[in-house]
Coordinates of C-alpha atoms and ligand atoms in Angstrom, one line a residue:
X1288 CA 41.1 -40.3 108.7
X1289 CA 44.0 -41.8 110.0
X1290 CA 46.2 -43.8 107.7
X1291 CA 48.0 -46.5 110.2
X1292 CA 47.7 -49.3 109.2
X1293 CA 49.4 -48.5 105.8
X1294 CA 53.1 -50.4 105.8
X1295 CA 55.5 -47.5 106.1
X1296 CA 57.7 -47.3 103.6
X1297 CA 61.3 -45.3 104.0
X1298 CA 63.3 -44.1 100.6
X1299 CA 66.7 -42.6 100.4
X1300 CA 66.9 -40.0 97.7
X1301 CA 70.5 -39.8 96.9
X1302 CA 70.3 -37.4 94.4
X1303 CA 73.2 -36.7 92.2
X1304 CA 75.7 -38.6 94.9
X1305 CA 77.8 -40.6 95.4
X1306 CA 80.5 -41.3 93.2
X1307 CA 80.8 -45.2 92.5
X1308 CA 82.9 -46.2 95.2
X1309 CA 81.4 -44.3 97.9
X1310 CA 78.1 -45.6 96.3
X1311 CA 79.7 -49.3 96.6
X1312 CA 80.3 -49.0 100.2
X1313 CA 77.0 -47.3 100.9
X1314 CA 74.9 -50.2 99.4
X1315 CA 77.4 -52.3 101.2
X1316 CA 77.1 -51.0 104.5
X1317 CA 73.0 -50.8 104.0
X1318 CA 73.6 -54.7 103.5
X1319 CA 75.0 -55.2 106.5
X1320 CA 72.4 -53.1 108.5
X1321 CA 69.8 -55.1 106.9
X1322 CA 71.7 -57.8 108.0
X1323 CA 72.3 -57.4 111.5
X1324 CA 69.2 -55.8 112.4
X1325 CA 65.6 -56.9 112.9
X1326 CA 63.8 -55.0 110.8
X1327 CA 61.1 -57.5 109.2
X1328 CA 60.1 -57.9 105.9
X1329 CA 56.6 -56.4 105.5
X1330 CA 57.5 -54.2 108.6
X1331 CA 58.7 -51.5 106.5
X1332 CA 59.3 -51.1 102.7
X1333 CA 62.8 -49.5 102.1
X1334 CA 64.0 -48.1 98.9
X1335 CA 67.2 -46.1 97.8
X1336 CA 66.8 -43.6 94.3
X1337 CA 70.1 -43.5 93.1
X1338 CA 71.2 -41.4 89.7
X1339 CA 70.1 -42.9 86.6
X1340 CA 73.0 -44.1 85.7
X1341 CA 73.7 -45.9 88.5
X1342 CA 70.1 -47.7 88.7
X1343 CA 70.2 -51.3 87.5
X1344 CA 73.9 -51.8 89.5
X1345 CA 72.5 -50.7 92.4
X1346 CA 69.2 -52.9 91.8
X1347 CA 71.6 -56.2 90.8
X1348 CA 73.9 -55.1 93.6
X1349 CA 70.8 -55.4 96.7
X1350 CA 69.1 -58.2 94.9
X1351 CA 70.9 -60.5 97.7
X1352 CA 69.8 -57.8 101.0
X1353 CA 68.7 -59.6 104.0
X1354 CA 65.0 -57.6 103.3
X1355 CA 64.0 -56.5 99.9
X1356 CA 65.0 -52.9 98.6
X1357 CA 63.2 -51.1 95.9
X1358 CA 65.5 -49.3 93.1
X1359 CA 64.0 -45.9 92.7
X1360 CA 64.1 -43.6 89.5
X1361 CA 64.6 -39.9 90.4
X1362 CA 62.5 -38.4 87.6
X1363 CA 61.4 -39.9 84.3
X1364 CA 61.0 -38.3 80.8
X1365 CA 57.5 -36.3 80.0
X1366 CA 57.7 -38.2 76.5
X1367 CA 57.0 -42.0 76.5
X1368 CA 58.4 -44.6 74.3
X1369 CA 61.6 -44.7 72.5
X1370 CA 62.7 -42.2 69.8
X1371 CA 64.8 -39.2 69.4
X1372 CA 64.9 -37.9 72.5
X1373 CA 68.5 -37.1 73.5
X1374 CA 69.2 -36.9 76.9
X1375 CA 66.0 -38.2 78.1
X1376 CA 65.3 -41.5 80.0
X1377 CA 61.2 -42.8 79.5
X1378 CA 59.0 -44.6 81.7
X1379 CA 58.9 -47.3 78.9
X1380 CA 62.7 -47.7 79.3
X1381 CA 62.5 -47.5 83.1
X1382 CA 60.3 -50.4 82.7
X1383 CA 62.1 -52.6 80.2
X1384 CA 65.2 -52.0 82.8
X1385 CA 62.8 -53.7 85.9
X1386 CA 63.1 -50.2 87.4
X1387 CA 59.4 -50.0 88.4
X1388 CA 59.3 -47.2 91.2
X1389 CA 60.0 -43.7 89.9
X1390 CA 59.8 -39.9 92.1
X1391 CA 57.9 -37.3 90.2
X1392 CA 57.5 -33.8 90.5
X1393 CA 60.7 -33.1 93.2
X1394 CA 60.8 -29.9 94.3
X1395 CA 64.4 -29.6 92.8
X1396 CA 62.8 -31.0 89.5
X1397 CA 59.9 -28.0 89.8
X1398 CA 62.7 -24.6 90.9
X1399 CA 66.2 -25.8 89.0
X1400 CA 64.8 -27.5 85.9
X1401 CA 61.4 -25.9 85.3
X1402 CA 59.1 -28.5 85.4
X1403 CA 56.1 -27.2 85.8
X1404 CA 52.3 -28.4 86.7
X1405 CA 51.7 -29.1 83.0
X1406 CA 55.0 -31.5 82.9
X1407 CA 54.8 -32.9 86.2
X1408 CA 51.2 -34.3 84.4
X1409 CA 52.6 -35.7 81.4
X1410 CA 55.0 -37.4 83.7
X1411 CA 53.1 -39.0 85.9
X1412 CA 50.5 -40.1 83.4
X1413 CA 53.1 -41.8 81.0
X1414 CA 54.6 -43.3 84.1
X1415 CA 51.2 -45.1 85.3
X1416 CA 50.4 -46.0 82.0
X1417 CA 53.7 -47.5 81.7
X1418 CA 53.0 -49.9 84.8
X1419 CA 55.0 -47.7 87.2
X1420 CA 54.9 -47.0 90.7
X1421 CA 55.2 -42.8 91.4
X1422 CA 56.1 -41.0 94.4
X1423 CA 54.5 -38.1 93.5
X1424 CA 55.9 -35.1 95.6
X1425 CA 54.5 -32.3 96.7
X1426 CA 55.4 -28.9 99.0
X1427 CA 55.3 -25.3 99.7
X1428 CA 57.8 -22.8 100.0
X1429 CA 58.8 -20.8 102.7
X1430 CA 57.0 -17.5 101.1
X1431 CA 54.0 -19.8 100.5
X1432 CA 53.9 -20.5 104.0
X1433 CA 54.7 -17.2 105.6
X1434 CA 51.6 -16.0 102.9
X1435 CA 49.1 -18.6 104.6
X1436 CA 49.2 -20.7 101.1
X1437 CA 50.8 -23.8 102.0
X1438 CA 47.4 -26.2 102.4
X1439 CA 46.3 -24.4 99.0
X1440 CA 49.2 -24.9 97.0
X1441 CA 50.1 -28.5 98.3
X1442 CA 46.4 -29.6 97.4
X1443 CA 47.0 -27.7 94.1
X1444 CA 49.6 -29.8 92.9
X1445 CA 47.3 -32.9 94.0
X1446 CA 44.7 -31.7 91.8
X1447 CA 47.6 -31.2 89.0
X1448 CA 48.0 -34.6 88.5
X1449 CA 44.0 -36.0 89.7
X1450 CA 43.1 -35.1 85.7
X1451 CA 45.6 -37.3 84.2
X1452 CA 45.0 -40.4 86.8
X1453 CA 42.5 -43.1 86.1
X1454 CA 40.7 -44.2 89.3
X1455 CA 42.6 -47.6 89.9
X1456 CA 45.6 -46.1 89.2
X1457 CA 45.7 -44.2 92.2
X1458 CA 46.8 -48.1 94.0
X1459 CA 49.8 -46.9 92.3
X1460 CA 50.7 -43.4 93.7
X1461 CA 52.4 -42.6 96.6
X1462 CA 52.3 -38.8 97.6
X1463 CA 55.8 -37.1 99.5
X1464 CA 54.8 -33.9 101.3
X1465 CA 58.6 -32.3 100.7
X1466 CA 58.4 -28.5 102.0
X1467 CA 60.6 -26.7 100.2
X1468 CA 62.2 -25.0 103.2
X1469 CA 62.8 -27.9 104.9
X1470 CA 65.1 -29.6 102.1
X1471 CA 68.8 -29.9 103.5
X1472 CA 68.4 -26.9 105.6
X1473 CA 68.4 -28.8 109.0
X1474 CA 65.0 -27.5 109.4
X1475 CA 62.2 -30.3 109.6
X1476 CA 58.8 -29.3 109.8
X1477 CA 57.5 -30.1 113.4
X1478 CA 55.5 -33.2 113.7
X1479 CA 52.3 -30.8 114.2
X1480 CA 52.6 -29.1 111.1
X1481 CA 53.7 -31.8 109.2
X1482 CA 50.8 -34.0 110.7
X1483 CA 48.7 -31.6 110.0
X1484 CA 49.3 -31.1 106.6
X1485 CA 49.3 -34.9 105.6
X1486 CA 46.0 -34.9 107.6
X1487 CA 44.8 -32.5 104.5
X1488 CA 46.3 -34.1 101.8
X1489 CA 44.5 -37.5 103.2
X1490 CA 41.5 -35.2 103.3
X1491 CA 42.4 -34.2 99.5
X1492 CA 42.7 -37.3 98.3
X1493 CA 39.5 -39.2 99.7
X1494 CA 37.5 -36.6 98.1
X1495 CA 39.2 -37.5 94.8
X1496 CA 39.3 -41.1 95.0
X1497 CA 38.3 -44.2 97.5
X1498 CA 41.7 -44.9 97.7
X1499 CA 42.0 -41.9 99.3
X1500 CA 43.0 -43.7 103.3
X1501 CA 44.8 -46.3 102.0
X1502 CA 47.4 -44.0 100.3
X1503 CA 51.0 -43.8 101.9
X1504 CA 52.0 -40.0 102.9
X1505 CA 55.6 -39.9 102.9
X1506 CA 57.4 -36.5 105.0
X1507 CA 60.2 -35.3 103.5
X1508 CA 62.4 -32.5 104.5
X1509 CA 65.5 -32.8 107.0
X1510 CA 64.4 -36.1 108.4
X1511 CA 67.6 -37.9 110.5
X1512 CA 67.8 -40.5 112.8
X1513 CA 66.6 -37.9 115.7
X1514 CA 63.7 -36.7 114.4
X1515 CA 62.6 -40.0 113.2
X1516 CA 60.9 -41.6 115.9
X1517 CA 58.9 -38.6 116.7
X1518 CA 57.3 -38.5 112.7
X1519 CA 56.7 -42.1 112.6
X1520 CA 54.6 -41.5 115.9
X1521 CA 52.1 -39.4 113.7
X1522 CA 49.3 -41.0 112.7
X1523 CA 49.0 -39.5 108.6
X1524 CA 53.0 -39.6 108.2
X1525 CA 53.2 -43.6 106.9
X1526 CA 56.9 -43.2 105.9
X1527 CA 59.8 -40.5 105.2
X1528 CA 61.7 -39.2 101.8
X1529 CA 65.3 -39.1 103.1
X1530 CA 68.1 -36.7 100.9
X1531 CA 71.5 -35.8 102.6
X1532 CA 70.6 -38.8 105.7
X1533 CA 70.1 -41.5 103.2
X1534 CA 74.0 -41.4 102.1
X1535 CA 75.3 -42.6 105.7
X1536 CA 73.9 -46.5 106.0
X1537 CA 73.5 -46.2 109.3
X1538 CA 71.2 -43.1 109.9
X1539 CA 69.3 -44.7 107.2
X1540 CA 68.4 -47.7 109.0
X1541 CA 67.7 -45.7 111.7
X1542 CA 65.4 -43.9 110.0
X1543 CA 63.4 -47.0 108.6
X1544 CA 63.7 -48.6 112.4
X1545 CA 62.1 -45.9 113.4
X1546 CA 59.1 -46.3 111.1
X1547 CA 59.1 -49.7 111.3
X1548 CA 58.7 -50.2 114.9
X1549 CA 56.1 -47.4 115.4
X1550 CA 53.1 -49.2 113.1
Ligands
PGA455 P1 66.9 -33.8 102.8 O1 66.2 -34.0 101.4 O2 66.5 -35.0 103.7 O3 68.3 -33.7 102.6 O4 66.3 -32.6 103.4 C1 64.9 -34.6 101.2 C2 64.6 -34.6 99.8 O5 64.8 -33.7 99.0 O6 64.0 -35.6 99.3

């Protein structure tokens, strides 16, 4: 089932950039895109995950763009509440910091720092029962793929979390469909595949819940301004995950043009 007339909704994954002037200009020069162009609010949803310590600035910094922009958290703790914790950041203090949108289960989360099915889980669930909003992200790599395994182990990780979701909390996911070998490689999955795919997650997820077509399937994984306009044309890909293009303002906006002119 297609999933068009969900309002797309374009995030910039910064990752562990920029530094604070570069990040300065970047939210600066976002402003002025917003500004001078004619995207609509309600057109597209935009949002920009910077590094956690970086989040409320850049929240208090956009609170005055021309559309509104969503602060994203990158990952959250797999322990809730407050308490000796060191290092970690919860969903609780996410929360009490208005930082209401959080990514879980990155790819770069699952290889570099272990996180595995069973903490990807205790994420999300403390996350939705702290009131958040999760990007949940999912994706094969490129030996899954070559092995035939990529629908199997993307619908795998979408069962990982189904357990630990109550039914109306799945208002609150949206799913990222990230393959791994497409992350800053320059490779993008072409809009086949990746419409494809999302058409199977969609599939996934209406056997799971109701909510199943109204769900937003973000494609992540090389997207630039030139491939843009193509993904947005597919009818299951309702918005884009954007790493090393979300760092230059003005590919951004393409980016989210792109999406918002398409629906
Ligand atoms: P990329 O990263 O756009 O640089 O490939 C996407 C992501 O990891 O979210």
């Amino acid at each position: 089932m297609s999933g068009s007339t969900i309002t797309p909704w374009v995030v910039g994954n910064w990752k562990m950039n920029p530094m604070q002037a570069n990040a300065q200009q970047l939210i600066q020069d976002l402003k002025q895109q917003l500004q001078q162009g004619d995207i609509l609010e309600g057109q597209c949803r935009i949002g920009v995950a910077p590094p956690s310590i970086a989040l409320s600035s850049v929240q208090a910094e956009l609170a005055n763009a021309a559309i509104d922009v969503i602060t994203v958290a990158q990952d959250v703790s797999r322990i809730a509440g407050t308490g000796a914790y060191t290092g970690e950041v919860s969903a609780d203090l996410l929360k009490d910091s208005q930082i209401t949108y959080v990514l879980i289960g990155h790819s770069e989360r699952r290889e570099i720092f272990a996180d595995t099915a069973s903490v990807v889980a205790e994420k999300v669930k403390h996350a939705l029962a702290a009131g958040l909003h999760i990007i949940y992200c999912v994706g094969e790599s490129l030996v899954q793929r070559e092995a035939g395994q990529a629908e199997q182990v993307v619908l795998q990780q979408i069962c990982d979390i189904s357990a630990v979701v109550e039914a109306e909390q799945w208002a609150n996911i949206t799913i990222a469909y990230e393959p791994i070998w497409a992350i800053g490689t320059g490779k993008t999955a072409s809009p086949e595949d990746a419409q494809a795919m999302h058409a199977k997650i969609r599939e996934g997820l209406t056997q799971i819940t109701p909510q199943g077509p109204s769900i937003a399937l973000l494609y992540g994984g090389s997207v630039k301004a030139e491939n843009a306009v193509e993904l947005a044309a597919c009818p299951d890909i309702n918005g884009a995950l954007v790493g090393g293009a979300s760092l230059n303002a003005e590919s951004f906006y393409q980016i989210a043009h792109a999406f918002a002119q398409s629906k």
